Amino acid sequence: MIQTNYNVTDQQIKFFNENGYLLIEDIITPEEVHIYSDIYNSFLEGGIDTGKNRGDLGAGLGKPGKGEAITQIMWPSDFMPQLLEMSYHKRILTISRELLGEDMAFDFDMLISKAPETNTPTPWHQDASYWINMPDTRAVSCWMALDHATKENGCMWYVPGSHKLPLRPHRFAGKEGGALMCDCSEEEGIAIEIRPGSCIFHHGHTLHYSRGNSTKGNRRAFILNYRPQQMIDLERAQGHDHGRSNASDRKIRNEEIK
Ligand SMILES: O=C(O)CCC(=O)C(=O)O
């Protein structure tokens, strides 16, 4: 029986509300880390073919070289529906509801991997800049590490409290249609290094970023996103499905983009 009930404390909820992020250690067990790690590698190595849902978030950013600068695979659970029934998705749905309300529902999932020595930062951004405008702005992402995430290989950085401020203007960081960025720097943020199987929640408006991977190891992250079911329905009605039906077409943007 999968344990889905994860008791988030009032103090953790308060911390998330105030800071726009929350670290939860060991959200999956070491045994589960091995299982997810093997699944992740099947995606990365092409054993599970993800077609157009696989792209390079770092295109046009780092030094041009062989291979992807930042591998991004949208909707892994479409290619492996069992993932939806496994512990990570189950537990994070429960916690999302504890953090932001009982109407929170699964919106999409993705894998973001930085291969050894790819040295490509994920630019500073707020996730909401990728989305349509929604009357209800509650949204939470969960970023789970499958490798020890350190500053050197690209752990996440957050700007505490930034989810309470207006969206900053965003622009394309590299090529048109690729990653978005806004003005921000490490001086404003804090880095959170975590071990495999631990995760960090962040609000859809929280400023975040990661350095490039300058190490000889991988930096793999499995990311889940939740928002109110009504807002998911609104997104879908406007054709916004986070790359599910047309992975290469990422043209719908929040209007605050310059
Ligand atoms: O993994 C990364 O480097 C970036 C992740 C990210 O931007 C996100 O989860 O919203």
Short mmCIF file of C-alpha atoms and ligand atoms in Angstrom, two decimals:
data_model
loop_
_atom_site.label_atom_id
_atom_site.label_comp_id
_atom_site.label_asym_id
_atom_site.label_seq_id
_atom_site.Cartn_x
_atom_site.Cartn_y
_atom_site.Cartn_z
CA MET A 1 0.00 0.00 0.00
CA ILE A 2 1.54 3.33 -1.05
CA GLN A 3 1.77 5.90 1.70
CA THR A 4 0.03 8.98 0.28
CA ASN A 5 -0.74 10.76 3.49
CA TYR A 6 2.12 13.14 4.22
CA ASN A 7 1.45 15.28 7.23
CA VAL A 8 2.59 18.77 6.38
CA THR A 9 2.74 20.80 9.59
CA ASP A 10 1.11 24.19 10.10
CA GLN A 11 4.62 25.59 10.39
CA GLN A 12 5.54 24.21 6.95
CA ILE A 13 2.37 25.66 5.41
CA LYS A 14 3.16 29.03 7.01
CA PHE A 15 6.73 28.87 5.69
CA PHE A 16 5.50 28.12 2.17
CA ASN A 17 2.96 30.95 2.29
CA GLU A 18 5.58 33.42 3.50
CA ASN A 19 8.53 32.36 1.36
CA GLY A 20 7.04 30.81 -1.76
CA TYR A 21 9.07 27.62 -1.43
CA LEU A 22 9.33 24.67 0.96
CA LEU A 23 11.92 21.91 1.30
CA ILE A 24 10.63 18.45 2.21
CA GLU A 25 13.35 15.89 2.74
CA ASP A 26 13.10 12.23 1.72
CA ILE A 27 9.72 12.43 0.03
CA ILE A 28 10.54 9.03 -1.43
CA THR A 29 12.62 6.25 0.17
CA PRO A 30 16.15 5.25 -0.98
CA GLU A 31 14.61 2.12 -2.57
CA GLU A 32 12.16 4.29 -4.49
CA VAL A 33 15.02 6.57 -5.59
CA HIS A 34 16.51 3.53 -7.36
CA ILE A 35 13.22 2.71 -9.06
CA TYR A 36 12.67 6.29 -10.24
CA SER A 37 16.29 6.59 -11.26
CA ASP A 38 16.01 3.54 -13.56
CA ILE A 39 12.78 4.87 -15.08
CA TYR A 40 14.38 8.29 -15.57
CA ASN A 41 17.35 6.76 -17.36
CA SER A 42 15.03 4.88 -19.72
CA PHE A 43 13.59 8.24 -20.73
CA LEU A 44 16.99 9.89 -21.05
CA GLU A 45 18.59 7.07 -22.99
CA GLY A 46 15.63 6.79 -25.36
CA GLY A 47 14.39 3.37 -24.19
CA ILE A 48 11.09 5.20 -23.78
CA ASP A 49 10.66 7.28 -26.93
CA THR A 50 9.19 10.71 -26.17
CA GLY A 51 9.33 12.15 -29.68
CA LYS A 52 8.48 15.86 -29.89
CA ASN A 53 8.02 16.05 -26.14
CA ARG A 54 11.79 16.02 -25.76
CA GLY A 55 13.61 19.27 -26.28
CA ASP A 56 16.57 21.38 -25.23
CA LEU A 57 15.63 24.04 -22.71
CA GLY A 58 19.16 25.36 -23.02
CA ALA A 59 19.05 25.83 -26.80
CA GLY A 60 20.81 29.05 -27.67
CA LEU A 61 22.10 29.51 -24.13
CA GLY A 62 25.30 27.63 -23.37
CA LYS A 63 28.21 27.04 -25.69
CA PRO A 64 27.01 25.27 -28.83
CA GLY A 65 28.22 21.71 -28.63
CA LYS A 66 27.16 18.16 -29.12
CA GLY A 67 23.93 17.01 -27.49
CA GLU A 68 21.39 18.82 -25.40
CA ALA A 69 22.48 21.60 -23.04
CA ILE A 70 19.47 21.04 -20.76
CA THR A 71 17.28 18.04 -21.58
CA GLN A 72 13.59 18.68 -21.02
CA ILE A 73 10.97 15.95 -21.44
CA MET A 74 7.36 17.08 -21.10
CA TRP A 75 4.61 14.76 -19.86
CA PRO A 76 6.60 11.60 -18.95
CA SER A 77 3.39 10.21 -17.43
CA ASP A 78 1.76 10.21 -20.89
CA PHE A 79 4.43 7.76 -22.03
CA MET A 80 4.37 5.75 -18.80
CA PRO A 81 0.91 6.12 -17.19
CA GLN A 82 1.93 3.92 -14.23
CA LEU A 83 3.84 6.93 -12.93
CA LEU A 84 0.51 8.51 -11.97
CA GLU A 85 -0.17 5.64 -9.58
CA MET A 86 3.27 5.61 -8.01
CA SER A 87 4.32 7.15 -4.70
CA TYR A 88 5.78 10.44 -5.93
CA HIS A 89 2.71 11.64 -7.85
CA LYS A 90 0.38 10.39 -5.10
CA ARG A 91 2.24 12.06 -2.24
CA ILE A 92 2.73 15.37 -4.00
CA LEU A 93 -0.96 15.65 -4.89
CA THR A 94 -1.77 15.25 -1.19
CA ILE A 95 0.79 17.85 -0.15
CA SER A 96 -0.29 20.31 -2.87
CA ARG A 97 -3.82 20.16 -1.47
CA GLU A 98 -2.54 20.72 2.06
CA LEU A 99 -0.52 23.72 0.89
CA LEU A 100 -2.98 25.42 -1.45
CA GLY A 101 -6.43 23.85 -1.09
CA GLU A 102 -8.49 20.74 -1.79
CA ASP A 103 -9.26 21.79 -5.37
CA MET A 104 -5.61 21.44 -6.44
CA ALA A 105 -5.20 18.91 -9.26
CA PHE A 106 -2.41 17.49 -11.39
CA ASP A 107 -1.64 19.78 -14.35
CA PHE A 108 1.54 18.32 -15.91
CA ASP A 109 4.88 16.68 -15.20
CA MET A 110 8.34 17.01 -16.75
CA LEU A 111 11.92 15.85 -16.49
CA ILE A 112 14.77 18.36 -16.58
CA SER A 113 18.26 16.91 -16.72
CA LYS A 114 21.65 18.55 -16.86
CA ALA A 115 24.23 16.14 -18.26
CA PRO A 116 27.84 16.25 -16.97
CA GLU A 117 29.82 19.37 -17.86
CA THR A 118 27.05 20.96 -19.91
CA ASN A 119 27.57 24.18 -17.94
CA THR A 120 24.24 25.74 -18.91
CA PRO A 121 22.29 27.69 -16.30
CA THR A 122 18.49 27.66 -16.30
CA PRO A 123 17.80 31.41 -16.46
CA TRP A 124 16.00 33.26 -13.67
CA HIS A 125 12.26 33.16 -14.28
CA GLN A 126 8.82 32.80 -12.75
CA ASP A 127 6.84 29.83 -14.08
CA ALA A 128 3.71 31.95 -14.50
CA SER A 129 5.47 33.83 -17.30
CA TYR A 130 5.10 30.65 -19.40
CA TRP A 131 1.35 30.41 -18.75
CA ILE A 132 -1.83 32.14 -19.79
CA ASN A 133 -3.28 34.67 -17.35
CA MET A 134 -5.58 33.01 -14.87
CA PRO A 135 -7.97 34.61 -12.36
CA ASP A 136 -6.84 32.11 -9.70
CA THR A 137 -3.04 32.22 -9.46
CA ARG A 138 -2.60 29.34 -7.03
CA ALA A 139 -0.05 26.95 -8.53
CA VAL A 140 2.70 24.81 -7.09
CA SER A 141 5.59 22.86 -8.58
CA CYS A 142 7.52 20.12 -6.86
CA TRP A 143 11.17 19.68 -7.89
CA MET A 144 12.55 16.31 -6.79
CA ALA A 145 16.24 15.51 -7.13
CA LEU A 146 17.36 12.09 -8.30
CA ASP A 147 21.03 13.00 -7.86
CA HIS A 148 22.56 14.95 -5.02
CA ALA A 149 21.79 18.52 -6.16
CA THR A 150 24.61 20.95 -5.37
CA LYS A 151 25.52 24.47 -6.45
CA GLU A 152 28.12 22.97 -8.77
CA ASN A 153 25.74 20.70 -10.65
CA GLY A 154 22.71 23.01 -10.71
CA CYS A 155 20.65 22.87 -7.52
CA MET A 156 17.72 25.25 -7.37
CA TRP A 157 17.90 28.85 -6.16
CA TYR A 158 14.83 30.81 -5.02
CA VAL A 159 14.05 34.40 -4.13
CA PRO A 160 12.14 34.17 -0.82
CA GLY A 161 8.85 36.08 -0.85
CA SER A 162 9.00 36.82 -4.59
CA HIS A 163 5.67 35.01 -5.16
CA LYS A 164 3.96 37.94 -3.44
CA LEU A 165 5.37 40.53 -5.84
CA PRO A 166 4.16 41.30 -9.40
CA LEU A 167 5.56 39.19 -12.23
CA ARG A 168 8.77 40.64 -13.60
CA PRO A 169 8.91 41.27 -17.36
CA HIS A 170 10.23 38.19 -19.17
CA ARG A 171 11.93 37.74 -22.53
CA PHE A 172 13.42 34.84 -24.49
CA ALA A 173 16.80 33.94 -23.01
CA GLY A 174 18.25 32.34 -26.13
CA LYS A 175 16.36 31.32 -29.19
CA GLU A 176 12.75 32.36 -29.90
CA GLY A 177 10.39 29.76 -28.44
CA GLY A 178 12.96 28.57 -25.90
CA ALA A 179 13.55 29.35 -22.23
CA LEU A 180 12.30 32.62 -20.76
CA MET A 181 14.26 34.86 -18.43
CA CYS A 182 13.89 38.00 -16.36
CA ASP A 183 16.30 40.30 -14.58
CA CYS A 184 17.45 38.78 -11.28
CA SER A 185 20.70 37.58 -9.73
CA GLU A 186 22.12 35.20 -7.14
CA GLU A 187 22.46 38.10 -4.70
CA GLU A 188 18.66 38.14 -4.38
CA GLY A 189 18.31 34.38 -3.91
CA ILE A 190 19.29 31.41 -1.81
CA ALA A 191 20.59 28.05 -3.03
CA ILE A 192 19.10 24.85 -1.63
CA GLU A 193 21.27 21.75 -1.94
CA ILE A 194 19.30 18.52 -1.51
CA ARG A 195 19.92 14.80 -1.57
CA PRO A 196 18.26 12.34 -3.97
CA GLY A 197 14.65 11.68 -3.02
CA SER A 198 14.19 15.08 -1.37
CA CYS A 199 12.14 17.82 -2.99
CA ILE A 200 11.35 21.51 -2.97
CA PHE A 201 7.92 23.00 -3.62
CA HIS A 202 7.71 26.41 -5.20
CA HIS A 203 4.77 28.67 -5.99
CA GLY A 204 4.08 29.50 -9.65
CA HIS A 205 5.19 33.10 -9.05
CA THR A 206 8.41 32.36 -7.13
CA LEU A 207 11.58 33.53 -8.86
CA HIS A 208 13.99 30.63 -9.40
CA TYR A 209 17.05 29.55 -11.34
CA SER A 210 19.85 26.97 -11.37
CA ARG A 211 23.51 27.15 -12.31
CA GLY A 212 24.88 24.92 -15.05
CA ASN A 213 26.27 21.49 -14.31
CA SER A 214 30.05 21.81 -14.19
CA THR A 215 30.60 18.39 -12.56
CA LYS A 216 31.29 14.96 -14.01
CA GLY A 217 27.96 13.58 -12.74
CA ASN A 218 24.32 14.01 -13.74
CA ARG A 219 21.79 16.40 -12.26
CA ARG A 220 18.38 14.87 -12.82
CA ALA A 221 15.13 16.42 -11.58
CA PHE A 222 11.56 15.13 -11.78
CA ILE A 223 9.04 17.97 -11.62
CA LEU A 224 5.28 17.89 -10.97
CA ASN A 225 2.88 20.81 -11.29
CA TYR A 226 -0.52 21.37 -9.65
CA ARG A 227 -3.21 24.06 -9.84
CA PRO A 228 -6.97 24.33 -9.25
CA GLN A 229 -8.98 22.02 -11.54
CA GLN A 230 -11.04 25.00 -12.78
CA MET A 231 -7.85 26.73 -13.94
CA ILE A 232 -6.66 23.57 -15.69
CA ASP A 233 -10.00 23.50 -17.52
CA LEU A 234 -9.50 27.15 -18.48
CA GLU A 235 -5.98 26.45 -19.78
CA ARG A 236 -7.13 23.52 -21.89
CA ALA A 237 -10.07 25.53 -23.26
CA GLN A 238 -7.51 28.08 -24.48
CA GLY A 239 -5.31 25.40 -26.01
CA HIS A 240 -2.62 25.54 -23.35
CA ASP A 241 -1.48 22.06 -22.35
CA HIS A 242 2.21 22.53 -21.49
CA GLY A 243 3.50 20.93 -24.65
CA ARG A 244 1.29 17.87 -24.53
CA SER A 245 -0.20 18.13 -28.02
CA ASN A 246 2.40 20.25 -29.78
CA ALA A 247 5.63 20.24 -27.86
CA SER A 248 7.49 22.56 -30.19
CA ASP A 249 4.86 25.30 -30.08
CA ARG A 250 5.44 27.26 -26.88
CA LYS A 251 4.00 30.54 -28.09
CA ILE A 252 1.33 31.27 -25.50
CA ARG A 253 2.97 33.58 -23.03
CA ASN A 254 1.95 35.70 -20.16
CA GLU A 255 1.33 39.20 -21.39
CA GLU A 256 3.94 40.70 -19.09
CA ILE A 257 6.67 39.61 -21.48
CA LYS A 258 8.40 42.57 -23.10
O1 LIG B 1 15.73 22.14 -13.20
C1 LIG B 1 15.98 23.29 -13.51
O2 LIG B 1 17.12 23.70 -13.73
C2 LIG B 1 14.87 24.30 -13.65
C3 LIG B 1 13.57 23.82 -13.10
C4 LIG B 1 12.49 24.83 -13.23
O3 LIG B 1 12.65 25.92 -13.72
C5 LIG B 1 11.18 24.48 -12.69
O4 LIG B 1 10.99 23.38 -12.16
O5 LIG B 1 10.25 25.32 -12.80
#
